[in-house]
Short mmCIF file of C-alpha atoms in Angstrom, two decimals:
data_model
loop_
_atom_site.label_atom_id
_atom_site.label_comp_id
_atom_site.label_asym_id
_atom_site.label_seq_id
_atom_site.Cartn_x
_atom_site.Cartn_y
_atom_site.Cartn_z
CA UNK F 1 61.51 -9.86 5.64
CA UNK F 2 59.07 -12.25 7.41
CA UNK F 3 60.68 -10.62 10.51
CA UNK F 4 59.64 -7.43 9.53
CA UNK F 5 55.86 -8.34 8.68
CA UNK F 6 55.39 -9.75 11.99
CA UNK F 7 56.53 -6.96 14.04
CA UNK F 8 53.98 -5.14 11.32
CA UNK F 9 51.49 -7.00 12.61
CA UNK F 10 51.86 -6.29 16.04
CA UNK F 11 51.36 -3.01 15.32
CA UNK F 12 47.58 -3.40 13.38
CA UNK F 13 44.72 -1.50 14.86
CA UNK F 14 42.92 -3.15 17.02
CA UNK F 15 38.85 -3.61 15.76
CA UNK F 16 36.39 -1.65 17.99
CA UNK F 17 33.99 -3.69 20.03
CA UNK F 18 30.20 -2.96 19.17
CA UNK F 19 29.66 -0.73 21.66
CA UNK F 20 32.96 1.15 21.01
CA UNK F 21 32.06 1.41 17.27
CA UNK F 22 28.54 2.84 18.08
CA UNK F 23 30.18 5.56 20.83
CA UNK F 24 32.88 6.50 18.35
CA UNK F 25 30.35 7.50 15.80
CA UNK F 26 28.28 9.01 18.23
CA UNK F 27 31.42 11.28 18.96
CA UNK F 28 31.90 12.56 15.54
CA UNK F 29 28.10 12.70 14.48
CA UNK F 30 28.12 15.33 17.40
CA UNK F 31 31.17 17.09 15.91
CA UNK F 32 29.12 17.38 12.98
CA UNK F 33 26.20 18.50 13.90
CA UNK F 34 27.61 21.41 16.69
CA UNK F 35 30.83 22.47 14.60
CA UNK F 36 29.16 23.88 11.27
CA UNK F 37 32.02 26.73 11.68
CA UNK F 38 34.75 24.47 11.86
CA UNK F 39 37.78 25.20 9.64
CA UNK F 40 37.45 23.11 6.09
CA UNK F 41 39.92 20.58 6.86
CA UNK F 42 39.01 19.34 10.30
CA UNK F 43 35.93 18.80 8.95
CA UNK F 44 36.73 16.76 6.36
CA UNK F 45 39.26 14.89 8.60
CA UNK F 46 36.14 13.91 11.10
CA UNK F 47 33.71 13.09 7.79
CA UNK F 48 36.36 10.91 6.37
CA UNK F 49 36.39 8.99 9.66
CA UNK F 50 32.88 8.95 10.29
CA UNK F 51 32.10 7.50 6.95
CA UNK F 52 34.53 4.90 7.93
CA UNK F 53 33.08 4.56 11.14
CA UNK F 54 29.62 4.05 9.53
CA UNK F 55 31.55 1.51 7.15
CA UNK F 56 32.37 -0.46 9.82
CA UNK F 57 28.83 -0.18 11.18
CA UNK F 58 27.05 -1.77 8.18
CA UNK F 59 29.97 -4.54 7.68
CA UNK F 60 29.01 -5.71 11.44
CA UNK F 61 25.25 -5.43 10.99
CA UNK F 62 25.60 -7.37 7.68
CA UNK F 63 28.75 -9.13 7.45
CA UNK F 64 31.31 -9.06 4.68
CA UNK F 65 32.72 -11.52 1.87
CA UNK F 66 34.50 -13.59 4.08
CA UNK F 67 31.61 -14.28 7.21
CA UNK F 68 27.91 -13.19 8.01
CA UNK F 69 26.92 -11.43 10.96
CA UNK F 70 27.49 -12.24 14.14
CA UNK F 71 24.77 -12.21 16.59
CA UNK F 72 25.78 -11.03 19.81
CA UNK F 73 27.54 -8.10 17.98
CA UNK F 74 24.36 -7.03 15.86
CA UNK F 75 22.51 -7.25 19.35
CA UNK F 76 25.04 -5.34 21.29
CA UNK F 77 25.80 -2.41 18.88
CA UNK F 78 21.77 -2.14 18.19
CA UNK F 79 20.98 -2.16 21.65
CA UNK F 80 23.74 0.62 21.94
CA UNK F 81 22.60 2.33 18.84
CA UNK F 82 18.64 2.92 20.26
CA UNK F 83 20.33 3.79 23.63
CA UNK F 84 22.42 6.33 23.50
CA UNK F 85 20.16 8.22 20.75
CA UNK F 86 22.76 7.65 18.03
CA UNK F 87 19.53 6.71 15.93
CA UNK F 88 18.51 10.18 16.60
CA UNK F 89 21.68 11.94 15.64
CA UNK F 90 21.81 10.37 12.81
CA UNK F 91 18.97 11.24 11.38
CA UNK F 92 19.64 14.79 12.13
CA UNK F 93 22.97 14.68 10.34
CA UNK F 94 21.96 12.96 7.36
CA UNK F 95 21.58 15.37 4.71
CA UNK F 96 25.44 16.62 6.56
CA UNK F 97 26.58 13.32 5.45
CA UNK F 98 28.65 12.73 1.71
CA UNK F 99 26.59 10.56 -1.01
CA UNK F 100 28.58 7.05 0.01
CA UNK F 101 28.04 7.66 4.07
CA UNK F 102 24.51 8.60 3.33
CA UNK F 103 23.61 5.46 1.43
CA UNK F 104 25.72 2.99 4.30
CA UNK F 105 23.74 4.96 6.91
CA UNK F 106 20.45 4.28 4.99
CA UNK F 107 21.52 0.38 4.77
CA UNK F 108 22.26 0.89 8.67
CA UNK F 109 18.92 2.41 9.73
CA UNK F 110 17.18 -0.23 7.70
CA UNK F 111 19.04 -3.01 9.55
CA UNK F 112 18.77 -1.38 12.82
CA UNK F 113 14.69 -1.25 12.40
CA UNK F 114 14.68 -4.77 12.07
CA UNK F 115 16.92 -6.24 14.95
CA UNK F 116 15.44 -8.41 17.19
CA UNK F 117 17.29 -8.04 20.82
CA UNK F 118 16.18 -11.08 23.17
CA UNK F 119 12.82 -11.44 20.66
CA UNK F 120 12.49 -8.00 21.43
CA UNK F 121 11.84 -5.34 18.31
CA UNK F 122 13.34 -2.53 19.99
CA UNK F 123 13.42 -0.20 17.13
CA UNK F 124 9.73 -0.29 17.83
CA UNK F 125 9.27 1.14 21.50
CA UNK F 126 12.26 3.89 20.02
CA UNK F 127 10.30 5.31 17.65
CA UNK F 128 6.87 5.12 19.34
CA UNK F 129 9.02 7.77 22.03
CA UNK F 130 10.66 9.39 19.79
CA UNK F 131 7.58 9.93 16.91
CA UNK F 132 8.82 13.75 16.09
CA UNK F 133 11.81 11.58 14.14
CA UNK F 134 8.95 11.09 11.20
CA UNK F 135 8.47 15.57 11.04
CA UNK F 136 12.10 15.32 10.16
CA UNK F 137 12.52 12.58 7.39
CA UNK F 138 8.53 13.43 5.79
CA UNK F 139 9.96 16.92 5.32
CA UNK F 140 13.41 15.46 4.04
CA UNK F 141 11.13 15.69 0.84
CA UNK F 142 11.67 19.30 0.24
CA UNK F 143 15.33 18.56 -0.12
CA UNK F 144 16.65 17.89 -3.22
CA UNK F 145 18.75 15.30 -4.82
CA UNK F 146 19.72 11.87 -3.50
CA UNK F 147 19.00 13.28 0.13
CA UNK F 148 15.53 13.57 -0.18
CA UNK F 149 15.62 9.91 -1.78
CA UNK F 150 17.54 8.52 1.54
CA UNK F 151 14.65 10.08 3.77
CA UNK F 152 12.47 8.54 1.42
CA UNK F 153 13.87 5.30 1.80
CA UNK F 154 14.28 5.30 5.72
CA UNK F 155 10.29 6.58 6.10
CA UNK F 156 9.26 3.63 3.99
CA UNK F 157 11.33 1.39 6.59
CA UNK F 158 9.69 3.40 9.49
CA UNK F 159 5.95 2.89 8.59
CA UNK F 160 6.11 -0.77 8.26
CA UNK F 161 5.13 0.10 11.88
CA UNK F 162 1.61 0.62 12.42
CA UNK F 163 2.05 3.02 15.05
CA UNK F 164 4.30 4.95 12.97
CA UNK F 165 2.52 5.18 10.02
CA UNK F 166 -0.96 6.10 11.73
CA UNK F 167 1.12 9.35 13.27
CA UNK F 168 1.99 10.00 9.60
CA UNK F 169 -1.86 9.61 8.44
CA UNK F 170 -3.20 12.03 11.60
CA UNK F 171 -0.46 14.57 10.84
CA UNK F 172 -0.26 17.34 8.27
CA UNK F 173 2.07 15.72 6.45
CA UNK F 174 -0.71 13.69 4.73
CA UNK F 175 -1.55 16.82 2.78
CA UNK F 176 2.06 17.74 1.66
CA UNK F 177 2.27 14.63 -0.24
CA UNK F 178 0.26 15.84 -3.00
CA UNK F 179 2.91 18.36 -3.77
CA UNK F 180 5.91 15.83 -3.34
CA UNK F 181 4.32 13.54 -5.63
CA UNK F 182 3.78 16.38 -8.21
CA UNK F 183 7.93 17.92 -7.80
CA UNK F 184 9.35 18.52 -11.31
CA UNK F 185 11.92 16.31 -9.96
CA UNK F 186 11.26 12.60 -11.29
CA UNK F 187 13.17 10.95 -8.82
CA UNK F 188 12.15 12.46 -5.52
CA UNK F 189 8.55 12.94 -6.97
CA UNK F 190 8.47 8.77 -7.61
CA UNK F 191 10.02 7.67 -4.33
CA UNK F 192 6.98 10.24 -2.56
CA UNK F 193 4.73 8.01 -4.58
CA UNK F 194 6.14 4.63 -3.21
CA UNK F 195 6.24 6.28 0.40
CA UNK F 196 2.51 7.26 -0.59
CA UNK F 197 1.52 3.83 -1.67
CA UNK F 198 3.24 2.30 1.29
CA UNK F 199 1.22 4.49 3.95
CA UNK F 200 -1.77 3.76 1.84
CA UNK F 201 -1.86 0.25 1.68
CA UNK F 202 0.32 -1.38 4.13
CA UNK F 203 -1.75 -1.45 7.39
CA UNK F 204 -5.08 -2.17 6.40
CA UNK F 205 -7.50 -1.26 9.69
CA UNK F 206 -5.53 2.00 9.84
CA UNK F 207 -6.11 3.44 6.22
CA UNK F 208 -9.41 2.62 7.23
CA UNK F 209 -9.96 4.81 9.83
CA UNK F 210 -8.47 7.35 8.12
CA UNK F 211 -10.19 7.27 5.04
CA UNK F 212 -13.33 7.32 6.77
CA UNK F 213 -12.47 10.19 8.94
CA UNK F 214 -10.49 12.24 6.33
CA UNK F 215 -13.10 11.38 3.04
CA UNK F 216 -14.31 14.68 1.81
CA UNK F 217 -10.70 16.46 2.20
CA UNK F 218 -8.16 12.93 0.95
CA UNK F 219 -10.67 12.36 -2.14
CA UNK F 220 -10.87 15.96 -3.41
CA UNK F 221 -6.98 16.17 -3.13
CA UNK F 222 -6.70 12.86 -5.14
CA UNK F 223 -9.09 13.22 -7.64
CA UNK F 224 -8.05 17.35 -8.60
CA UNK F 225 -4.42 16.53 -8.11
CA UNK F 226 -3.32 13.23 -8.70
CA UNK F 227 -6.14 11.86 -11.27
CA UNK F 228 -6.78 15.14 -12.88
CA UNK F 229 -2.72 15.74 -13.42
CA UNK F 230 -1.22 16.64 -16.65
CA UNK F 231 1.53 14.00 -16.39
CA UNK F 232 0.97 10.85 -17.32
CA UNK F 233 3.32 8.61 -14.57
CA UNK F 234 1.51 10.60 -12.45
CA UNK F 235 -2.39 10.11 -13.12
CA UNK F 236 -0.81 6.30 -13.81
CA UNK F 237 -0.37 5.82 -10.67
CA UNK F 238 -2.99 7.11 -8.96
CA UNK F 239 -5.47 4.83 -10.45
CA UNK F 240 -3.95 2.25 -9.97
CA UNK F 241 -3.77 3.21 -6.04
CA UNK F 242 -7.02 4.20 -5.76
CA UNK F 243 -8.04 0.47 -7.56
CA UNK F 244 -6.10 -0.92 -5.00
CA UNK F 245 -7.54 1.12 -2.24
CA UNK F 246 -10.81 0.48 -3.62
CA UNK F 247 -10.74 -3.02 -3.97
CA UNK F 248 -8.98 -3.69 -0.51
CA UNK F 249 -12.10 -5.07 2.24
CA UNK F 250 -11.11 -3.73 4.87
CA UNK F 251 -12.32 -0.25 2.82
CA UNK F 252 -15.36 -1.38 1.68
CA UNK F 253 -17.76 1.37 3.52
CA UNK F 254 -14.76 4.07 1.67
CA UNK F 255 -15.54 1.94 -1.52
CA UNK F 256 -19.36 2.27 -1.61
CA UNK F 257 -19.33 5.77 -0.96
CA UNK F 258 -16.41 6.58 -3.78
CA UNK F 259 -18.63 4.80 -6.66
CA UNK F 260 -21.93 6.75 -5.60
CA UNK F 261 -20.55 10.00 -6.37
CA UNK F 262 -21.15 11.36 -9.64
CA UNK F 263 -18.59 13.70 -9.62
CA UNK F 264 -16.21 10.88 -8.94
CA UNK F 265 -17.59 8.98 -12.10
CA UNK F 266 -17.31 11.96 -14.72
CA UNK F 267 -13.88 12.13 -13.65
CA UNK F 268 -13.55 8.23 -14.36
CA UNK F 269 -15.52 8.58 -17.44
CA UNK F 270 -12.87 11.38 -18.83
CA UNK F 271 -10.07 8.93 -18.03
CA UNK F 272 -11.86 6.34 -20.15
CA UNK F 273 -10.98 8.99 -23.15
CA UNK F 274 -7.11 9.52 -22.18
CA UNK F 275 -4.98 8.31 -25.48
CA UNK F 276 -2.57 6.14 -23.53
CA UNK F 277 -4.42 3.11 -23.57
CA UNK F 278 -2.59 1.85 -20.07
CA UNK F 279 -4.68 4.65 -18.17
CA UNK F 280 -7.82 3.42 -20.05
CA UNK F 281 -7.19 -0.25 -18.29
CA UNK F 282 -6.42 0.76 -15.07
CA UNK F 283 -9.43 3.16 -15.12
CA UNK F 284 -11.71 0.74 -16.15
CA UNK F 285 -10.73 -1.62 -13.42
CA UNK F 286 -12.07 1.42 -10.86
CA UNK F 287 -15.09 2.12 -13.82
CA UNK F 288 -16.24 -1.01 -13.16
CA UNK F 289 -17.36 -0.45 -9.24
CA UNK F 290 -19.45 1.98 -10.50
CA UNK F 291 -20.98 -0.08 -13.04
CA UNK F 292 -21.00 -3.38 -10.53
CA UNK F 293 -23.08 -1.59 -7.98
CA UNK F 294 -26.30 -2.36 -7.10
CA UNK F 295 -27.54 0.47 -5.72
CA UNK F 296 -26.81 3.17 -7.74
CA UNK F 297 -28.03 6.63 -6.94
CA UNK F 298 -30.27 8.15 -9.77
CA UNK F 299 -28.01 10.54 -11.23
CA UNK F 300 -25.02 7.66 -11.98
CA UNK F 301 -28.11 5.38 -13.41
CA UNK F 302 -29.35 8.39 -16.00
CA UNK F 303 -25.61 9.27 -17.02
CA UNK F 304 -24.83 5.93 -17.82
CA UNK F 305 -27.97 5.21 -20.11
CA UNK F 306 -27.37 8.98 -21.45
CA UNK F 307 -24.44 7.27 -22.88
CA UNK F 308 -25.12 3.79 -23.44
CA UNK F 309 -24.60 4.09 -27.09
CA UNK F 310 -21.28 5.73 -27.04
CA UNK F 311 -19.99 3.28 -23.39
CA UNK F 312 -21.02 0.05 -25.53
CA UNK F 313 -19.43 0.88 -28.55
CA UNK F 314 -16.70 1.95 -26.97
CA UNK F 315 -15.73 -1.27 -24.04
CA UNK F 316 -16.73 -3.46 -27.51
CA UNK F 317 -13.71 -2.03 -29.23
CA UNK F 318 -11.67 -2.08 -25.99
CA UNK F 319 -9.17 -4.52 -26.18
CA UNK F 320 -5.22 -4.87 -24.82
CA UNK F 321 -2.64 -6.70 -25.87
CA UNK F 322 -2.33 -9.79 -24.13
CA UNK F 323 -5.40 -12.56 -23.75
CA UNK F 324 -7.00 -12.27 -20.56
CA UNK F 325 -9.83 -14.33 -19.80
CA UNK F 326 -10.56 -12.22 -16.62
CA UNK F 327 -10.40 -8.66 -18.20
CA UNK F 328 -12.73 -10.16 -21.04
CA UNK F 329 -15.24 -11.33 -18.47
CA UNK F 330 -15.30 -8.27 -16.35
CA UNK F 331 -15.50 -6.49 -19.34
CA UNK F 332 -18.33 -8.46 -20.41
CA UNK F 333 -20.38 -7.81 -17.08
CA UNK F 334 -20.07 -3.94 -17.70
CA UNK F 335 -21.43 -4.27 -20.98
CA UNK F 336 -24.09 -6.87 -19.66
CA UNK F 337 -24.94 -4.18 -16.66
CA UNK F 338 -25.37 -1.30 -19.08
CA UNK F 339 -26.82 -2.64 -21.57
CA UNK F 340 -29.33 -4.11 -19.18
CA UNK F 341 -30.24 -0.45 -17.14
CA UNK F 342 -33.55 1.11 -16.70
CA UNK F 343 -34.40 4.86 -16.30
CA UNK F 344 -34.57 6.51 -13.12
CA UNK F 345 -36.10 10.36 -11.80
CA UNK F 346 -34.11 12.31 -13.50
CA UNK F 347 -32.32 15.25 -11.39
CA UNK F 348 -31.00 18.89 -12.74
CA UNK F 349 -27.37 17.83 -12.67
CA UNK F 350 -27.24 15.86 -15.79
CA UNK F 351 -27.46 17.65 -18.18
CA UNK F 352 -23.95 19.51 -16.96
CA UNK F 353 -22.42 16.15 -17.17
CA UNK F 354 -23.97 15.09 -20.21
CA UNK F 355 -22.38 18.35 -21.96
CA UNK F 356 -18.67 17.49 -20.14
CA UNK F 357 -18.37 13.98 -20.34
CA UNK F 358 -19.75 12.01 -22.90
CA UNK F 359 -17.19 9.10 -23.86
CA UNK F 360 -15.60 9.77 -26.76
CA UNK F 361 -15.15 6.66 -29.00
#
């Protein structure tokens, strides 16, 4: 018996090197992508060995229960991966691939973007050449399913690069966000959101630029689509961006001009009256700029002591659940700051906000 488990042994497959690994996927990605016509079987034959294939991949790039990841290999199959465009092919077949490939591939990608060969990021110099990769997984969005989610989740790993994620900001894709964070489908509509928030917030000199250069257009979107939506996760999370965005220094001059607008404000002021009391807070933590600055144009001056009566009454009654001595004492400068405001010229427009946004309390 032990006889026969030795000579069972001998006969084991032998592991793939790296670089063996990374050419035998390469092989069957290729199948994959050029043989949509082949018969049913053989292509279920070559996806059941490139899942394993991709398996294998993640277990080397990650290690397993018994050992962590070896070095050299990591370096070897990464430096292989970037090489031979594998990364590329890839990301072409991915919405080809079955649910448990797709999410090991995902786990792959995410790995690969983060190797360091020799000190070297090479992921980096890859997808500064090879850019057009970013049309392909943006636009994974108008998938559906888990396969939009998986080019959701590789983008977000993608623009941690600034490079990247300034080619995302300059391109047309910018715009098409506001309708993948809107998609009836809850799921692919909240990972656009994170994506969103991630090109939104993560480089901070480059969201800069761009909300300087794109103000009129990104602002409009945001405030008629995003604050101004009927559903509440929605409009939730938009304020609280646009707090962040707000508040963030290195937007300051984007800042100054947001809070002089009085269009801008009424739509604040009509969030102050939304029922769920979680948009009131995070709307008052944007309501505030208004209030805070010191050089408010006429019109925002006149609204505000148009309705004094009805904005006291109503931040003295504001309260949330949990003591907070900083809410309290922001709250208390608002009140302090309105309370405190003198009359300006008056100017034609305010009377049409007066009639559509008076805070109701």
């Amino acid at each position: 018996m032990a006889k026969k488990l030795t000579m069972k042994g001998l006969f084991k497959p032998k592991a793939r090197s790296p670089l063996e690994l990374v050419k035998h996927t390469h092989e069957l990605l290729t199948f994959l992508d050029r043989n949509m016509d082949a018969r049913e079987q053989k292509r279920k034959e070559k996806m059941d060995e490139l899942s394993k294939a991709i398996l294998e991949i993640r277990t080397v790039l990650y290690g397993d229960e018994e050992s962590g990841p070896n070095k050299d290999s990591c370096a070897q199959l990464t430096q292989e991966f970037f090489r031979g465009d594998t990364f590329r092919l890839l990301i072409v077949c991915l919405s080809k691939l079955n649910l448990g490939a797709r999410k090991n591939a995902t786990h792959v990608v995410a790995n690969l973007l983060r190797q360091r060969v020799q000190s070297q990021l090479i992921a980096l110099e890859y997808l500064e050449k090879n850019i057009d990769l970013m049309d392909i997984l943006i636009k994974g969005y108008e998938d559906s399913g888990d396969v939009a989610l998986s080019y959701g989740a590789i983008s977000r790993e993608c623009i941690r690069r600034q490079n990247v994620a300034r080619y995302v900001l300059e391109s047309d894709h910018m715009k098409k966000f506001f309708d993948y964070i809107q998609t009836p489908n809850f799921d692919i509509a909240s990972d656009a959101a994170a994506t969103f928030k991630e090109l939104m917030t993560r480089h901070k000199s480059t969201v800069a630029q761009f909300l300087s250069k794109n103000y009129e257009w990104f602002f409009q979107e945001y405030n008629s689509q995003l604050l101004e939506s009927s559903n509440y996760i929605t409009k939730r999370q938009a304020i609280k961006l646009l707090g962040d965005m707000l508040l963030d220094r290195s937007n300051s001059a984007v800042m100054v001009q947001y809070v002089c607008s009085l269009d801008n404000m009424r739509i604040l002021m009509n969030l102050l009256r939304d029922p769920k009391k979680t948009i009131k807070l995070e709307t008052f933590h944007v309501f505030k700029l208004f209030v805070a600055n010191q050089n408010k144009p006429p019109e925002i001056v006149n609204v505000l002591i148009t309705n004094r009566t009805k904005l006291l009454r109503f931040f003295d009654d504001f309260t949330i659940e949990k003591e907070d001595e900083q809410f309290e004492a922001a709250k208390a400068d608002v009140i302090n700051e309105i309370s405190v405001l003198e009359p300006k010229p008056k100017i034609s427009s305010i009377l049409s906000f007066r009639n559509n946004c008076e805070v109701k309390c």
